[in-house]
Coordinates of C-alpha atoms and ligand atoms in Angstrom, one line a residue:
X46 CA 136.9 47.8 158.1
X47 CA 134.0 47.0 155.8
X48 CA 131.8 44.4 156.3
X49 CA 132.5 41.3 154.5
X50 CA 128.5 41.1 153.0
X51 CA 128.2 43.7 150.4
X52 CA 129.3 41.6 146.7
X53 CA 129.2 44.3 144.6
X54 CA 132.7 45.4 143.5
X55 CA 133.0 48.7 143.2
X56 CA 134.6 50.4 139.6
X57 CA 138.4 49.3 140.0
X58 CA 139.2 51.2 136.7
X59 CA 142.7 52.4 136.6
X60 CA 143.5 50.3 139.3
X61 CA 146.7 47.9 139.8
X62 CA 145.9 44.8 141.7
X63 CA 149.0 42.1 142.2
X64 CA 147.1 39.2 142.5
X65 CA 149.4 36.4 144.1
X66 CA 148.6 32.6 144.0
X67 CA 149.9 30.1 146.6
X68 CA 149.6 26.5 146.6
X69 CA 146.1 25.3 147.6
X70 CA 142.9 23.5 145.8
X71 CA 140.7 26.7 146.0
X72 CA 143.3 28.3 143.1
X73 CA 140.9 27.4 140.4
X74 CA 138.9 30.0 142.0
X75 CA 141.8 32.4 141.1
X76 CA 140.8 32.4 137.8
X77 CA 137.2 33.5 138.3
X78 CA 138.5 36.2 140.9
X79 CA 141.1 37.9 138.3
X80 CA 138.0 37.8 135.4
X81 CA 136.1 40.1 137.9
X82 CA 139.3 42.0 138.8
X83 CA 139.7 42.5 134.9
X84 CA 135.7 43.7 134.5
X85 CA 135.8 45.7 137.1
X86 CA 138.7 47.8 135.0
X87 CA 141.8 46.8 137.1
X88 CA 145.0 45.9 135.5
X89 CA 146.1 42.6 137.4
X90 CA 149.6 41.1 137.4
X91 CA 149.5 37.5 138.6
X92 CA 152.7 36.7 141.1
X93 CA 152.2 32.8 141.4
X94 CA 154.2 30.3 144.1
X95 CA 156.2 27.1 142.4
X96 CA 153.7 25.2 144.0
X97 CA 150.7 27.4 142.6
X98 CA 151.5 25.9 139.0
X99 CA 150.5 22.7 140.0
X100 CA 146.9 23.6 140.9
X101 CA 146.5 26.5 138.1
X102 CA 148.4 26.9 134.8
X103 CA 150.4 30.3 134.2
X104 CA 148.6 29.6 130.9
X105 CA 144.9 29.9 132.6
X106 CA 146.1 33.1 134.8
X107 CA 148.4 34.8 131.7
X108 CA 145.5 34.5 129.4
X109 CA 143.3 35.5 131.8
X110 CA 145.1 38.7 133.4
X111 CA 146.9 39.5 129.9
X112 CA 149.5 39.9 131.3
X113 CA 152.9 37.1 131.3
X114 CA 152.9 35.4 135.1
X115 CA 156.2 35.6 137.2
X116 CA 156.9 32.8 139.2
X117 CA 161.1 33.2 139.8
X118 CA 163.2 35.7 140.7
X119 CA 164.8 35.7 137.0
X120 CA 163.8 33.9 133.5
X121 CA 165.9 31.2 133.6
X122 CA 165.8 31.4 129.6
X123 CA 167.5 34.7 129.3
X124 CA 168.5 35.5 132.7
X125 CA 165.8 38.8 133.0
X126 CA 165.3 40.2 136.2
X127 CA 161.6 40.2 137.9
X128 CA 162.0 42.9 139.9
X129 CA 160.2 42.6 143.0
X130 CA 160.7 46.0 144.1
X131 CA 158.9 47.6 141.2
X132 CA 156.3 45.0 141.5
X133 CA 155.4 46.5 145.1
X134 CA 155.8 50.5 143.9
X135 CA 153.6 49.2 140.9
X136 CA 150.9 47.9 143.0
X137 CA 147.9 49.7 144.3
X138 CA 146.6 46.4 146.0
X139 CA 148.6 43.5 146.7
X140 CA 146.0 40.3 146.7
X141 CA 147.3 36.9 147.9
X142 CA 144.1 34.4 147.1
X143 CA 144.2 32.0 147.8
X144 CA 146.6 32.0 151.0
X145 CA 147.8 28.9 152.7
X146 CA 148.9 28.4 155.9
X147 CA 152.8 28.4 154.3
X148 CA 152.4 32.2 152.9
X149 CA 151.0 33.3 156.1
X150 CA 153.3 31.6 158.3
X151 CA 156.2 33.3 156.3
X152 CA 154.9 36.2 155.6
X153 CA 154.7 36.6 159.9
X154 CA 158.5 35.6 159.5
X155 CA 159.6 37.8 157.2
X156 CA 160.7 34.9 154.9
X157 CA 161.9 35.9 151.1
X158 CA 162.2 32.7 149.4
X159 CA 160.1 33.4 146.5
X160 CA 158.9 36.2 144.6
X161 CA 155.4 36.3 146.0
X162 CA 156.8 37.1 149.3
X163 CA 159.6 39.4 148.5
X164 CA 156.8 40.9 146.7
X165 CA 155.0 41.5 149.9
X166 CA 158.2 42.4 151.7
X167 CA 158.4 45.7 149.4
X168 CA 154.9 46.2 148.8
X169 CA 153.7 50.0 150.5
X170 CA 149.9 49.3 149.3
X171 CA 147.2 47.7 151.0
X172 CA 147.8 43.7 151.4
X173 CA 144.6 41.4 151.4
X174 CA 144.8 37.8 152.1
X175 CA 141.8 35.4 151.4
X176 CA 143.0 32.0 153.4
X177 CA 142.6 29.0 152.1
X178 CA 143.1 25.3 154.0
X179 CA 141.7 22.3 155.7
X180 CA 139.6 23.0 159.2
X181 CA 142.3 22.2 161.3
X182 CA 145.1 24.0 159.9
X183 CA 142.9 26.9 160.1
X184 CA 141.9 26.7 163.7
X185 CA 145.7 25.5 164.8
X186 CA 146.5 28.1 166.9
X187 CA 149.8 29.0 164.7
X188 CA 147.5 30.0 161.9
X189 CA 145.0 32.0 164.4
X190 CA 148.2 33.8 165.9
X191 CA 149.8 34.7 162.4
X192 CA 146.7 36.0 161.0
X193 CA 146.3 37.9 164.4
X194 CA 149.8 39.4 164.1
X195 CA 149.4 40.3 160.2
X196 CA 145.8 41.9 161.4
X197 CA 147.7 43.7 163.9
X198 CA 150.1 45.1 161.1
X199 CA 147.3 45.9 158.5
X200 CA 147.0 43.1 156.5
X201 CA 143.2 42.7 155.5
X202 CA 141.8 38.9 156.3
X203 CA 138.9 38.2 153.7
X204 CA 137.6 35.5 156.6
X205 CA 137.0 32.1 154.8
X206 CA 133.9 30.6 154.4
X207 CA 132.2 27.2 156.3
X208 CA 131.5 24.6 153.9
X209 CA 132.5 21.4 152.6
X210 CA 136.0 21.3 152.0
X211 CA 138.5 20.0 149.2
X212 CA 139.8 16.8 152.2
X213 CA 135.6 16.0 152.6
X214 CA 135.7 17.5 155.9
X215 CA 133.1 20.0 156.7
X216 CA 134.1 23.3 158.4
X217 CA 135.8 26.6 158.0
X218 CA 138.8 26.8 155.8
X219 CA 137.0 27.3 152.3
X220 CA 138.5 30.3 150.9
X221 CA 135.9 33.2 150.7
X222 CA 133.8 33.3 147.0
X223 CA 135.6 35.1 144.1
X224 CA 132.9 38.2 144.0
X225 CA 133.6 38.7 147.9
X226 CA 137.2 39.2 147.7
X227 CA 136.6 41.3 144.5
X228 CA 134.2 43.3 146.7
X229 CA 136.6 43.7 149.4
X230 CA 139.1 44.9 147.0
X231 CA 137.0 47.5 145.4
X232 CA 135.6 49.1 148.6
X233 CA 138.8 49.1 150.4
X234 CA 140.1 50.8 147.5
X235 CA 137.4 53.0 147.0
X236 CA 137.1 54.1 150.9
X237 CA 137.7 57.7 151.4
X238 CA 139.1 59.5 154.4
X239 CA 136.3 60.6 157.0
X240 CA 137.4 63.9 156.4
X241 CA 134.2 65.2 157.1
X242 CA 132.7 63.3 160.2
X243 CA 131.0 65.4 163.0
X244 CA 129.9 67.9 159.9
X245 CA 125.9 67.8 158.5
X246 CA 125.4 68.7 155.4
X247 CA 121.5 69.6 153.6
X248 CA 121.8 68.9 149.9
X249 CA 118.8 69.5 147.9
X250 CA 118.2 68.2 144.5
X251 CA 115.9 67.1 141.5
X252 CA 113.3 68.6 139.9
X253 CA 110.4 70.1 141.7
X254 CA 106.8 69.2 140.0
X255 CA 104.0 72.0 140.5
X256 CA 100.9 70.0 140.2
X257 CA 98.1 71.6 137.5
X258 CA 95.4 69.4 138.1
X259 CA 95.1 65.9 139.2
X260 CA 97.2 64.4 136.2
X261 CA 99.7 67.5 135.0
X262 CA 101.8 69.3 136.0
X263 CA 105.0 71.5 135.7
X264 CA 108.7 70.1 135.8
X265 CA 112.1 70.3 134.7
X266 CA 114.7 68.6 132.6
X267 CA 116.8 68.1 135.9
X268 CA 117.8 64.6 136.3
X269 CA 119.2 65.1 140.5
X270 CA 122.2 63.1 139.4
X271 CA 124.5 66.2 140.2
X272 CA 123.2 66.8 143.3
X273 CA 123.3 62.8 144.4
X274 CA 126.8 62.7 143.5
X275 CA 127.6 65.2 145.9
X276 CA 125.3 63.9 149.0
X277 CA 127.1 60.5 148.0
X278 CA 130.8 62.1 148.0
X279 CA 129.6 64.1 151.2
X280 CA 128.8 60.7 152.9
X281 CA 131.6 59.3 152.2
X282 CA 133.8 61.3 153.6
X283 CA 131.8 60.8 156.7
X284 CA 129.4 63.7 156.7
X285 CA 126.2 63.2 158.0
X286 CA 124.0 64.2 155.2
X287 CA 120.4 65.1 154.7
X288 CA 119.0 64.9 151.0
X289 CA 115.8 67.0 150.2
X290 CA 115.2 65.2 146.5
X291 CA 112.7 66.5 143.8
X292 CA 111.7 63.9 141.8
X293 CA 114.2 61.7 140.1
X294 CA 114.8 58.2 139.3
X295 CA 117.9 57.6 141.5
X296 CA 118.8 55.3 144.3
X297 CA 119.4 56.8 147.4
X298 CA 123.5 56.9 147.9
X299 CA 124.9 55.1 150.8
X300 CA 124.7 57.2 154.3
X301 CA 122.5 59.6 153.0
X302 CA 119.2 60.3 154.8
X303 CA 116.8 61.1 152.4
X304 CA 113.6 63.5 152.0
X305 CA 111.6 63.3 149.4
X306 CA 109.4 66.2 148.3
X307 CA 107.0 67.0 145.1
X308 CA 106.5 70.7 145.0
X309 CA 108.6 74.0 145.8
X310 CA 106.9 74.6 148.5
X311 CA 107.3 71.1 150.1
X312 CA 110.7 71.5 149.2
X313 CA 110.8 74.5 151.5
X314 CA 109.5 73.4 153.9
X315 CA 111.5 70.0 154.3
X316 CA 115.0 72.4 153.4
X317 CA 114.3 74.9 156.3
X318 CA 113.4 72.4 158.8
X319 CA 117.1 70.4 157.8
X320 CA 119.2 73.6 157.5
X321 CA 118.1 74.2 161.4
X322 CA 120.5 71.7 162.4
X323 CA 123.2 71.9 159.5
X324 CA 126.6 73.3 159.1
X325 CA 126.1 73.5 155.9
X326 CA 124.3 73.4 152.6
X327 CA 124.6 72.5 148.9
X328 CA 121.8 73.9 146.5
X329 CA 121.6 71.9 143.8
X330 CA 117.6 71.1 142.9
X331 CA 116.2 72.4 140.1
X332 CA 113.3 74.6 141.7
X333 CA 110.4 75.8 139.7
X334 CA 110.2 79.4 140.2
X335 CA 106.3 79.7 139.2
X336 CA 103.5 77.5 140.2
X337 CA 100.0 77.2 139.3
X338 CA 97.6 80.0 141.2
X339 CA 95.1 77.1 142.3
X340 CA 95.5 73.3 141.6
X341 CA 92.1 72.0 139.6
X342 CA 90.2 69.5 141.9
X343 CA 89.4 67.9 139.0
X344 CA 91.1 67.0 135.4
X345 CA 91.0 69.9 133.2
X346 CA 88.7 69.6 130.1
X347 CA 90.1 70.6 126.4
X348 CA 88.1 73.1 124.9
X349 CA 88.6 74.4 121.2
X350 CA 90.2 77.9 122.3
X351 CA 93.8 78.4 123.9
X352 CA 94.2 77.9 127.6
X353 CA 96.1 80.0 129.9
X354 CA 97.4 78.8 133.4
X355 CA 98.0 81.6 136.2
X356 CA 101.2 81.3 137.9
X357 CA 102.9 82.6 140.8
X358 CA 106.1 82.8 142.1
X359 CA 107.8 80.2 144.6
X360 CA 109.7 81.0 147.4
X361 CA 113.7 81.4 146.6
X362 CA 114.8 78.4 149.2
X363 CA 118.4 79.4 148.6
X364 CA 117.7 83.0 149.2
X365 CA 115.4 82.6 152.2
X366 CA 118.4 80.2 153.6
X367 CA 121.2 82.2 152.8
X368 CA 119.1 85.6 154.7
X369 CA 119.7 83.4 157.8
X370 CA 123.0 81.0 157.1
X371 CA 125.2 83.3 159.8
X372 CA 128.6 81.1 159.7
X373 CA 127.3 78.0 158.0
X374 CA 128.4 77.5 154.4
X375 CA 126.1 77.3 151.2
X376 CA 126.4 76.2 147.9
X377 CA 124.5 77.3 145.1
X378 CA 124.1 76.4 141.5
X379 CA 123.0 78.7 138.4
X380 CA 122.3 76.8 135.2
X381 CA 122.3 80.0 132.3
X382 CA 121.7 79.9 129.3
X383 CA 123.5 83.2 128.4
X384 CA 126.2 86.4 130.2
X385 CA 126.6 83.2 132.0
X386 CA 129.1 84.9 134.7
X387 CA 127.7 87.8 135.3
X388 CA 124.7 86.3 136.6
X389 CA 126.3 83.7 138.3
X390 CA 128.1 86.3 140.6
X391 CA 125.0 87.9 140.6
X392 CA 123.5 84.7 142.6
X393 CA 126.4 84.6 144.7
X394 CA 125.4 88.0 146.0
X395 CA 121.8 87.8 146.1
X396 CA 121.7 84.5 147.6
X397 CA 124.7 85.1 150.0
X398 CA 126.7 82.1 148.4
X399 CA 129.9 80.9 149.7
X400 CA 130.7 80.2 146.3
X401 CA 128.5 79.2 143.0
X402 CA 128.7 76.2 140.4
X403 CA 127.9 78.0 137.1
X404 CA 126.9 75.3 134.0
X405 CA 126.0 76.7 131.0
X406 CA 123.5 74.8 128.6
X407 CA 126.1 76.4 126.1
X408 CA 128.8 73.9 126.6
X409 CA 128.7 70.2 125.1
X410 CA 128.4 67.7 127.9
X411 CA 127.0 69.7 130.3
X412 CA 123.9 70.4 132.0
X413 CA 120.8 68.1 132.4
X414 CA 120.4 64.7 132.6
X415 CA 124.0 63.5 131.1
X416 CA 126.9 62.0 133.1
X417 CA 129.1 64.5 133.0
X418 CA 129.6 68.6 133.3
X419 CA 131.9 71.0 132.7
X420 CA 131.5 73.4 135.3
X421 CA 132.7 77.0 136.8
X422 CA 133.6 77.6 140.4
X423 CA 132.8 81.2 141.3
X424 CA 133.1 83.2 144.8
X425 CA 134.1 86.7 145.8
X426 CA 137.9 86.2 144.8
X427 CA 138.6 84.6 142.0
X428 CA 136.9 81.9 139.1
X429 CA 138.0 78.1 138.2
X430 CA 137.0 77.1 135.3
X431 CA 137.0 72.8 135.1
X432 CA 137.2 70.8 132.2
X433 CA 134.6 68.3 131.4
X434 CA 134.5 65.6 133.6
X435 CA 132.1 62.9 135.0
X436 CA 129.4 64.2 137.5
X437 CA 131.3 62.2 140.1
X438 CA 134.7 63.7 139.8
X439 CA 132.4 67.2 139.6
X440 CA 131.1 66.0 143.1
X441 CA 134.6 65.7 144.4
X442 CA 135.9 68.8 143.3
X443 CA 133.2 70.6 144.7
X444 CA 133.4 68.6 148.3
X445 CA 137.5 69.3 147.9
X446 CA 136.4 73.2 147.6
X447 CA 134.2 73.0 150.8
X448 CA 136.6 71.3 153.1
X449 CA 139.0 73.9 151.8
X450 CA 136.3 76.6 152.8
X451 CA 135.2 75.1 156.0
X452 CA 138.7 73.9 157.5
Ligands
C5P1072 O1 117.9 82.1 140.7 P1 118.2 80.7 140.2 O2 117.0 79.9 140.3 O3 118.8 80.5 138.9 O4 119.3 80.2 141.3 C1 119.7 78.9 141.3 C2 120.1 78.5 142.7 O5 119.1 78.8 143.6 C3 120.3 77.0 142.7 O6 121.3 76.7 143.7 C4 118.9 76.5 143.2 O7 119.0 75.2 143.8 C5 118.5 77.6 144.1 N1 117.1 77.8 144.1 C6 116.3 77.6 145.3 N2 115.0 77.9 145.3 C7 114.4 78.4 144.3 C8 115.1 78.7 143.1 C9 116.4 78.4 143.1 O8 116.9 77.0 146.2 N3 113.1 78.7 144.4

């Protein structure tokens, strides 16, 4: 699994977390860990142990998760059924943070005698325990052999921490910091199949910058945000990936190998020398197609007439790629402006395309620099037109489409 380091939780939105709360001291951190749950956008139902009331209020944790707690089987008031059963279909995590030695011990035995661990009996989502207890309970070899034996049957162990602990002792037992387990929550549920492992991909993206003189030069609108989406969604399904960036103000996505580049030609150069050893390729930089004749050694002066610039054409990277692409796939984008299809499926041909992404500066939310894009898949067979959606979900729609292609 993931390493336990990275504290950064990853966008839970959507997301239903059972958070379950057992009887130990480190349940006041409970409440900090189901605020972070809550930012992160999950929904979070709280499924507390009799004991857990006597170290944090239902109150604290109903407030908190907005959402009423369930400690019993039934509501003793009115006799209404907590169904346990839904609780586990409902669930896309179940979280039991703090854990104590008593919850692990029966959840190893299969025990049902509260809601938290029927709860677990029927859960079919991920289960994540974050233990909590004094040094020696921990390192008691019944704890060590139940947390083996859940390990063994895919319950997640969010390992606690060394520290000074609620009896004065020193040592491990301190249950792991609230943005840890959050972390661990959001990456676990965020973690994609490696789908695409023993694949390389070449992604290019950004905007290339044809240098004028010392201080201008020619650019784009192109943000590269498109185009890091997909090397991002490429990585993570376990593609190796090798992105050949224009300039842009983006981080680098995890996995990704990156290349960065100023001008077409550099560009060309770096996308050749990757597409050697890739199975694949997604065109996605914004390329200038001109560039200045001669770049000015020094600053160019204003004069009082009009100046004009001599250009020439770039090399088509796409084009000289797809001349040579044999069995590998490619990618290609066209951003028009107008008969928006028909030059698409022009490109496609031209550029030998397994398929294109058309955008069209026509259609709100689309295009440069934004978040999202409403976009057009187009190959020899057929068109898809997709509704507007984040850049992301964009990314994975288009990764879907090459796995499809290259399976
Ligand atoms: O012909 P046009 O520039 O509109 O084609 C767009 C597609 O070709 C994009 O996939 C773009 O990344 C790629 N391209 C390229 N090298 C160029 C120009 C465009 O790779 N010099």
């Amino acid at each position: 699994m993931q390493s336990q380091s990275s504290t950064s939780c990853p966008s839970l939105e959507g997301r239903h977390i059972l958070l379950g709360i057992t009887g130990s001291i480190a349940a006041y951190k409970s409440a900090v860990l189901c605020r972070l749950l809550k930012k992160a956008g999950a929904e979070v139902q709280v499924v507390m142990t009799p004991l857990a009331k006597q170290f944090i209020t239902p109150l604290t944790m109903a407030t908190l998760s907005k959402n009423p707690i369930l400690v019993e089987f039934f509501d003793p008031e009115n006799g209404a059924w907590n169904s346990h059963v839904s609780l586990g279909e409902w669930a896309d995590c179940m979280l039991i943070a703090p854990a104590t030695a008593n919850t692990l011990g029966k959840m190893c035995a299969g025990m049902a005698d509260n809601l938290l661990l029927t709860s677990y009996l029927s859960a079919r989502c991920p289960v994540v325990v974050a233990p909590a207890m004094d040094l020696d309970m921990y390192r008691h070899y019944t704890t060590q052999r139940n947390l083996d034996d859940l390990r063994q049957h895919g319950v997640h162990v969010v390992e606690p921490e060394d520290g000074e602990l609620a009896s004065g002792l020193v040592g491990k037992g301190r249950m792991a910091e609230p943005e840890e387990i959050a972390a661990y929550v959001g990456h676990l549920l965020c973690e994609k199949k490696k789908t695409l492992s023993g694949k390389h991909f070449m992604v290019t993206a950004g905007a290339t910058i044809e240098p004028i003189d010392p201080v201008r030069f020619i650019s784009n609108h192109s943000s590269g945000k498109m185009g890091y989406a997909i090397a991002g969604e490429l990585a993570q399904r376990g593609a190796r990936v090798t992105l050949v960036s224009g300039r842009t103000a983006l981080p680098c996505p995890e996995g990704v190998q990156r290349v960065d580049v100023l001008s077409a030609e550099e560009m060309y150069t770096a996308a050749v020398a990757a597409f050697r050893e890739a199975d694949g390729a997604v065109m996605c930089a914004a390329v200038a197609d001109y560039t200045p004749t001669t770049v000015a050694e020094h600053k160019l002066k204003k004069g009082d007439g009009e100046m004009t610039i001599p250009l020439k054409r770039t090399r088509d990277i796409a084009a000289a790629l797809g001349s040579e692409k044999g069995h590998r796939l490619m990618v290609g984008f066209a951003l028009e402006t107008d008969n928006e299809r028909v030059n698409a499926t022009e490109k496609l041909h031209k550029k030998n395309f397994d398929f294109v992404v058309l955008n069209s500066l026509r259609d709100a939310g689309a295009g440069f620099r934004g978040d999202t894009n409403k976009v057009t898949f187009i190959d020899c067979q057929a068109r898809e037109e997709l509704p507007l959606m984040p850049k992301t979900e964009v990314a994975q729609k288009i990764v879907d489409k090459i796995e499809s292609i290259i399976k």
